[in-house]
Amino acid sequence: MKSVLITGANRGIGFETAKQMAALGYFVYLGSRDKEKGENAVQHLNEMGYSNTAFLQLDISDSASIEGARIELEGKIGALDVLINNAGILGDMPQDPSTTSIENYRKVFQTNVFGTIEVTQQFLGLLKKSDAPIIVYVSSEVGSLSDNADPNWFKYDAVKPFFAVYGASKSTINAFTIALAYELRNTKFKINSVTPGHTATEFNNYKGTKTVEEGAKPIVRFATLPDDGVSGKFYGEEGEINW
């Protein structure tokens, strides 16, 4: 049975992704910084008939927690097939670039960028032991530099309130996706950024236009790519996204 670790999997898109991956027969490790919420999420999946799940305590903003989770998982499995970097925070609002605090930048980047990169680096050893390792970075159209610079983009004005801090963190992870995919280009790794789209979750006070089922769909598709699948790309359900 193939295995997958999903960060921030106790709720929202992360939880739905865990459910869909479990339905496909993967053994799913639900990463969650809150032990009670993580265990409750696993119990919920068990009640839905998915016994192929387990909780892994993981706070991606804490280096010690990341290392501890890696050590724990290494004691349970010989290889990790899929890593889905889903955990992230929006940060304080508003996010006007001329006034938003440096502390806001630090807080968001600590989780969305530094934590995500550290998770990748810590679990890379387990991933390299897989026959077909896959890494998915859950990104956002808000992180597309090309689209955000285009006044003709239909979301040009709508996403600007989120662009300075949250969007910048996703742009950085997109850049990391390109860099890591290039470094591992001659291996079996498939590494991509994926946007779920504007999905209604607690994260955005349920203001999105997509359901969690719809939002998780492209993530799951890129988490289950065939051997000849793409790498180093940015995709959403509607197709390839501009960097």
mmCIF file of C-alpha atoms in Angstrom:
data_model
loop_
_atom_site.group_PDB
_atom_site.id
_atom_site.type_symbol
_atom_site.label_atom_id
_atom_site.label_comp_id
_atom_site.label_asym_id
_atom_site.label_seq_id
_atom_site.Cartn_x
_atom_site.Cartn_y
_atom_site.Cartn_z
ATOM 1 C CA MET A 1 0.000 0.000 0.000
ATOM 2 C CA LYS A 2 1.370 3.396 -0.978
ATOM 3 C CA SER A 3 1.674 6.048 1.712
ATOM 4 C CA VAL A 4 1.013 9.777 1.771
ATOM 5 C CA LEU A 5 1.690 12.480 4.335
ATOM 6 C CA ILE A 6 -0.562 15.537 4.224
ATOM 7 C CA THR A 7 0.272 18.561 6.339
ATOM 8 C CA GLY A 8 -2.569 20.566 7.846
ATOM 9 C CA ALA A 9 -4.921 17.658 7.255
ATOM 10 C CA ASN A 10 -7.280 17.960 10.204
ATOM 11 C CA ARG A 11 -9.747 20.256 8.407
ATOM 12 C CA GLY A 12 -10.770 21.879 5.135
ATOM 13 C CA ILE A 13 -9.021 20.976 1.908
ATOM 14 C CA GLY A 14 -6.386 18.972 3.774
ATOM 15 C CA PHE A 15 -8.989 16.733 5.373
ATOM 16 C CA GLU A 16 -10.894 16.285 2.124
ATOM 17 C CA THR A 17 -7.646 15.430 0.338
ATOM 18 C CA ALA A 18 -6.929 12.846 3.030
ATOM 19 C CA LYS A 19 -10.379 11.328 2.503
ATOM 20 C CA GLN A 20 -9.970 11.151 -1.269
ATOM 21 C CA MET A 21 -6.474 9.650 -1.010
ATOM 22 C CA ALA A 22 -7.708 7.074 1.497
ATOM 23 C CA ALA A 23 -10.543 6.185 -0.881
ATOM 24 C CA LEU A 24 -7.917 5.472 -3.547
ATOM 25 C CA GLY A 25 -6.209 2.968 -1.274
ATOM 26 C CA TYR A 26 -3.320 5.021 0.068
ATOM 27 C CA PHE A 27 -2.333 4.835 3.720
ATOM 28 C CA VAL A 28 -2.781 8.423 4.812
ATOM 29 C CA TYR A 29 -0.848 10.155 7.575
ATOM 30 C CA LEU A 30 -2.734 13.242 8.668
ATOM 31 C CA GLY A 31 -0.310 15.892 9.857
ATOM 32 C CA SER A 32 -1.766 18.294 12.391
ATOM 33 C CA ARG A 33 -0.180 20.599 14.954
ATOM 34 C CA ASP A 34 -3.140 20.116 17.304
ATOM 35 C CA LYS A 35 -3.177 16.570 18.698
ATOM 36 C CA GLU A 36 -6.860 16.523 19.640
ATOM 37 C CA LYS A 37 -8.010 17.909 16.293
ATOM 38 C CA GLY A 38 -5.763 15.513 14.398
ATOM 39 C CA GLU A 39 -6.972 12.480 16.306
ATOM 40 C CA ASN A 40 -10.591 13.585 15.877
ATOM 41 C CA ALA A 41 -10.024 13.882 12.120
ATOM 42 C CA VAL A 42 -8.687 10.331 11.980
ATOM 43 C CA GLN A 43 -11.624 9.098 14.050
ATOM 44 C CA HIS A 44 -14.005 10.834 11.658
ATOM 45 C CA LEU A 45 -12.390 9.092 8.693
ATOM 46 C CA ASN A 46 -12.571 5.764 10.541
ATOM 47 C CA GLU A 47 -16.275 6.304 11.099
ATOM 48 C CA MET A 48 -16.630 6.915 7.359
ATOM 49 C CA GLY A 49 -15.044 3.519 6.720
ATOM 50 C CA TYR A 50 -11.440 4.595 6.085
ATOM 51 C CA SER A 51 -9.234 2.608 8.463
ATOM 52 C CA ASN A 52 -6.102 3.259 6.389
ATOM 53 C CA THR A 53 -5.332 6.517 8.214
ATOM 54 C CA ALA A 54 -3.197 7.658 11.150
ATOM 55 C CA PHE A 55 -2.432 10.878 12.977
ATOM 56 C CA LEU A 56 1.036 12.433 12.914
ATOM 57 C CA GLN A 57 1.637 15.410 15.169
ATOM 58 C CA LEU A 58 3.324 18.025 13.017
ATOM 59 C CA ASP A 59 3.587 21.774 13.472
ATOM 60 C CA ILE A 60 5.360 22.971 10.348
ATOM 61 C CA SER A 61 6.286 26.283 11.978
ATOM 62 C CA ASP A 62 8.373 24.422 14.593
ATOM 63 C CA SER A 63 11.667 22.766 13.593
ATOM 64 C CA ALA A 64 11.638 20.396 16.561
ATOM 65 C CA SER A 65 8.121 19.251 15.695
ATOM 66 C CA ILE A 66 9.104 18.617 12.074
ATOM 67 C CA GLU A 67 12.133 16.575 13.091
ATOM 68 C CA GLY A 68 10.091 14.652 15.654
ATOM 69 C CA ALA A 69 7.445 13.816 13.062
ATOM 70 C CA ARG A 70 10.103 12.643 10.632
ATOM 71 C CA ILE A 71 11.694 10.382 13.253
ATOM 72 C CA GLU A 72 8.291 8.967 14.200
ATOM 73 C CA LEU A 73 7.355 8.241 10.607
ATOM 74 C CA GLU A 74 10.740 6.653 9.883
ATOM 75 C CA GLY A 75 9.952 4.221 12.684
ATOM 76 C CA LYS A 76 6.719 3.194 10.984
ATOM 77 C CA ILE A 77 7.451 3.004 7.255
ATOM 78 C CA GLY A 78 10.407 2.281 5.015
ATOM 79 C CA ALA A 79 9.425 4.746 2.328
ATOM 80 C CA LEU A 80 7.058 7.668 1.796
ATOM 81 C CA ASP A 81 5.433 7.798 -1.625
ATOM 82 C CA VAL A 82 3.684 11.167 -1.547
ATOM 83 C CA LEU A 83 4.136 14.395 0.392
ATOM 84 C CA ILE A 84 1.348 16.962 0.113
ATOM 85 C CA ASN A 85 2.395 20.305 1.589
ATOM 86 C CA ASN A 86 -1.012 21.717 2.408
ATOM 87 C CA ALA A 87 -0.566 23.518 5.748
ATOM 88 C CA GLY A 88 -0.552 27.285 5.572
ATOM 89 C CA ILE A 89 -1.874 30.475 7.144
ATOM 90 C CA LEU A 90 -3.406 33.595 5.639
ATOM 91 C CA GLY A 91 -1.891 36.137 8.013
ATOM 92 C CA ASP A 92 -3.371 39.283 9.471
ATOM 93 C CA MET A 93 -5.530 41.479 7.284
ATOM 94 C CA PRO A 94 -5.399 43.926 5.614
ATOM 95 C CA GLN A 95 -2.173 43.277 3.746
ATOM 96 C CA ASP A 96 -1.400 46.605 2.082
ATOM 97 C CA PRO A 97 2.302 46.466 1.152
ATOM 98 C CA SER A 98 2.977 49.992 2.421
ATOM 99 C CA THR A 99 1.612 49.395 5.910
ATOM 100 C CA THR A 100 1.494 45.675 6.757
ATOM 101 C CA SER A 101 3.911 44.845 9.545
ATOM 102 C CA ILE A 102 7.176 42.989 9.218
ATOM 103 C CA GLU A 103 5.867 40.717 11.977
ATOM 104 C CA ASN A 104 2.999 39.727 9.692
ATOM 105 C CA TYR A 105 5.464 38.853 6.941
ATOM 106 C CA ARG A 106 7.604 36.851 9.375
ATOM 107 C CA LYS A 107 4.632 34.924 10.745
ATOM 108 C CA VAL A 108 3.257 33.969 7.331
ATOM 109 C CA PHE A 109 6.633 33.133 5.813
ATOM 110 C CA GLN A 110 7.633 31.065 8.858
ATOM 111 C CA THR A 111 4.757 28.691 8.130
ATOM 112 C CA ASN A 112 4.051 28.978 4.419
ATOM 113 C CA VAL A 113 7.660 29.148 3.232
ATOM 114 C CA PHE A 114 10.292 28.175 5.789
ATOM 115 C CA GLY A 115 8.167 25.488 7.417
ATOM 116 C CA THR A 116 7.089 24.033 4.089
ATOM 117 C CA ILE A 117 10.668 23.913 2.825
ATOM 118 C CA GLU A 118 11.899 22.356 6.071
ATOM 119 C CA VAL A 119 9.214 19.655 5.908
ATOM 120 C CA THR A 120 10.343 18.871 2.376
ATOM 121 C CA GLN A 121 13.995 18.632 3.366
ATOM 122 C CA GLN A 122 13.305 16.516 6.455
ATOM 123 C CA PHE A 123 11.141 13.981 4.613
ATOM 124 C CA LEU A 124 13.174 13.877 1.413
ATOM 125 C CA GLY A 125 15.123 10.840 2.638
ATOM 126 C CA LEU A 126 11.947 8.785 3.063
ATOM 127 C CA LEU A 127 10.633 9.987 -0.277
ATOM 128 C CA LYS A 128 13.832 8.944 -2.068
ATOM 129 C CA LYS A 129 13.184 5.372 -0.930
ATOM 130 C CA SER A 130 9.928 5.299 -2.901
ATOM 131 C CA ASP A 131 9.835 3.848 -6.412
ATOM 132 C CA ALA A 132 7.821 6.843 -7.648
ATOM 133 C CA PRO A 133 8.007 9.761 -5.185
ATOM 134 C CA ILE A 134 5.670 12.720 -5.588
ATOM 135 C CA ILE A 135 5.622 16.115 -3.896
ATOM 136 C CA VAL A 136 2.676 18.483 -4.200
ATOM 137 C CA TYR A 137 2.752 22.076 -2.991
ATOM 138 C CA VAL A 138 -0.706 23.486 -2.407
ATOM 139 C CA SER A 139 -0.386 26.966 -3.884
ATOM 140 C CA SER A 140 -2.783 29.660 -5.097
ATOM 141 C CA GLU A 141 -3.490 31.828 -8.115
ATOM 142 C CA VAL A 142 -2.764 34.685 -5.720
ATOM 143 C CA GLY A 143 0.871 33.614 -6.021
ATOM 144 C CA SER A 144 0.980 33.953 -9.809
ATOM 145 C CA LEU A 145 3.256 36.889 -10.608
ATOM 146 C CA SER A 146 2.278 36.888 -14.280
ATOM 147 C CA ASP A 147 -1.451 37.041 -13.618
ATOM 148 C CA ASN A 148 -1.172 39.571 -10.812
ATOM 149 C CA ALA A 149 0.809 41.885 -13.096
ATOM 150 C CA ASP A 150 -1.791 41.648 -15.865
ATOM 151 C CA PRO A 151 -4.586 44.279 -15.580
ATOM 152 C CA ASN A 152 -6.675 42.167 -17.955
ATOM 153 C CA TRP A 153 -6.695 39.159 -15.621
ATOM 154 C CA PHE A 154 -10.253 38.695 -14.384
ATOM 155 C CA LYS A 155 -9.080 38.409 -10.761
ATOM 156 C CA TYR A 156 -6.645 41.329 -11.030
ATOM 157 C CA ASP A 157 -8.368 43.545 -8.447
ATOM 158 C CA ALA A 158 -10.078 40.845 -6.412
ATOM 159 C CA VAL A 159 -6.881 39.160 -5.184
ATOM 160 C CA LYS A 160 -4.793 42.258 -4.491
ATOM 161 C CA PRO A 161 -5.786 42.512 -0.792
ATOM 162 C CA PHE A 162 -4.143 39.101 -0.277
ATOM 163 C CA PHE A 163 -1.155 39.529 -2.549
ATOM 164 C CA ALA A 164 1.416 41.419 -0.478
ATOM 165 C CA VAL A 165 1.965 38.785 2.227
ATOM 166 C CA TYR A 166 0.004 35.582 1.578
ATOM 167 C CA GLY A 167 0.445 35.824 -2.188
ATOM 168 C CA ALA A 168 4.146 36.550 -1.833
ATOM 169 C CA SER A 169 4.551 33.424 0.293
ATOM 170 C CA LYS A 170 2.890 31.336 -2.412
ATOM 171 C CA SER A 171 5.034 32.959 -5.113
ATOM 172 C CA THR A 172 8.081 31.919 -3.088
ATOM 173 C CA ILE A 173 6.888 28.334 -2.810
ATOM 174 C CA ASN A 174 6.229 28.314 -6.552
ATOM 175 C CA ALA A 175 9.850 29.372 -7.055
ATOM 176 C CA PHE A 176 10.969 26.583 -4.729
ATOM 177 C CA THR A 177 8.888 24.110 -6.732
ATOM 178 C CA ILE A 178 10.759 25.074 -9.899
ATOM 179 C CA ALA A 179 14.141 24.898 -8.177
ATOM 180 C CA LEU A 180 13.559 21.516 -6.519
ATOM 181 C CA ALA A 181 12.038 19.982 -9.639
ATOM 182 C CA TYR A 182 15.109 21.088 -11.582
ATOM 183 C CA GLU A 183 17.513 19.698 -8.988
ATOM 184 C CA LEU A 184 15.744 16.324 -9.051
ATOM 185 C CA ARG A 185 14.981 16.370 -12.794
ATOM 186 C CA ASN A 186 16.987 13.206 -13.497
ATOM 187 C CA THR A 187 15.228 11.170 -10.819
ATOM 188 C CA LYS A 188 11.786 9.601 -10.543
ATOM 189 C CA PHE A 189 10.433 12.565 -8.563
ATOM 190 C CA LYS A 190 7.341 14.428 -9.735
ATOM 191 C CA ILE A 191 7.158 17.845 -8.062
ATOM 192 C CA ASN A 192 4.427 20.384 -8.805
ATOM 193 C CA SER A 193 2.510 23.332 -7.393
ATOM 194 C CA VAL A 194 -1.270 22.980 -7.462
ATOM 195 C CA THR A 195 -4.003 25.478 -6.713
ATOM 196 C CA PRO A 196 -7.334 24.180 -5.430
ATOM 197 C CA GLY A 197 -9.010 27.385 -6.590
ATOM 198 C CA HIS A 198 -11.257 29.639 -4.538
ATOM 199 C CA THR A 199 -12.589 26.992 -2.179
ATOM 200 C CA ALA A 200 -15.043 27.645 0.637
ATOM 201 C CA THR A 201 -13.362 26.640 3.910
ATOM 202 C CA GLU A 202 -12.859 27.957 7.430
ATOM 203 C CA PHE A 203 -9.586 29.411 6.094
ATOM 204 C CA ASN A 204 -11.491 32.106 4.152
ATOM 205 C CA ASN A 205 -14.667 32.228 6.248
ATOM 206 C CA TYR A 206 -16.381 29.983 3.673
ATOM 207 C CA LYS A 207 -16.383 32.691 1.002
ATOM 208 C CA GLY A 208 -15.017 30.500 -1.776
ATOM 209 C CA THR A 209 -16.926 29.455 -4.871
ATOM 210 C CA LYS A 210 -15.803 25.809 -4.870
ATOM 211 C CA THR A 211 -16.637 22.989 -2.479
ATOM 212 C CA VAL A 212 -13.843 21.186 -0.636
ATOM 213 C CA GLU A 213 -14.499 18.170 -2.833
ATOM 214 C CA GLU A 214 -13.823 20.288 -5.907
ATOM 215 C CA GLY A 215 -10.826 21.996 -4.322
ATOM 216 C CA ALA A 216 -9.152 18.729 -3.376
ATOM 217 C CA LYS A 217 -9.648 17.179 -6.815
ATOM 218 C CA PRO A 218 -6.611 18.725 -8.617
ATOM 219 C CA ILE A 219 -4.416 18.097 -5.567
ATOM 220 C CA VAL A 220 -5.305 14.416 -5.619
ATOM 221 C CA ARG A 221 -4.782 14.255 -9.376
ATOM 222 C CA PHE A 222 -1.224 15.541 -9.061
ATOM 223 C CA ALA A 223 -0.574 13.405 -5.989
ATOM 224 C CA THR A 224 -1.321 10.319 -8.084
ATOM 225 C CA LEU A 225 0.512 11.159 -11.303
ATOM 226 C CA PRO A 226 1.679 8.294 -13.538
ATOM 227 C CA ASP A 227 5.374 7.700 -14.168
ATOM 228 C CA ASP A 228 5.279 9.917 -17.251
ATOM 229 C CA GLY A 229 3.545 12.769 -15.452
ATOM 230 C CA VAL A 230 4.751 16.362 -15.518
ATOM 231 C CA SER A 231 7.148 17.919 -13.032
ATOM 232 C CA GLY A 232 8.066 21.502 -12.234
ATOM 233 C CA LYS A 233 4.666 22.873 -13.242
ATOM 234 C CA PHE A 234 1.844 24.954 -11.743
ATOM 235 C CA TYR A 235 -1.655 23.603 -12.311
ATOM 236 C CA GLY A 236 -5.264 24.040 -11.275
ATOM 237 C CA GLU A 237 -8.396 22.130 -12.179
ATOM 238 C CA GLU A 238 -8.803 24.240 -15.322
ATOM 239 C CA GLY A 239 -5.270 23.592 -16.556
ATOM 240 C CA GLU A 240 -1.781 25.049 -16.317
ATOM 241 C CA ILE A 241 -1.392 28.311 -14.377
ATOM 242 C CA ASN A 242 1.033 31.099 -15.224
ATOM 243 C CA TRP A 243 3.945 31.396 -12.810
#
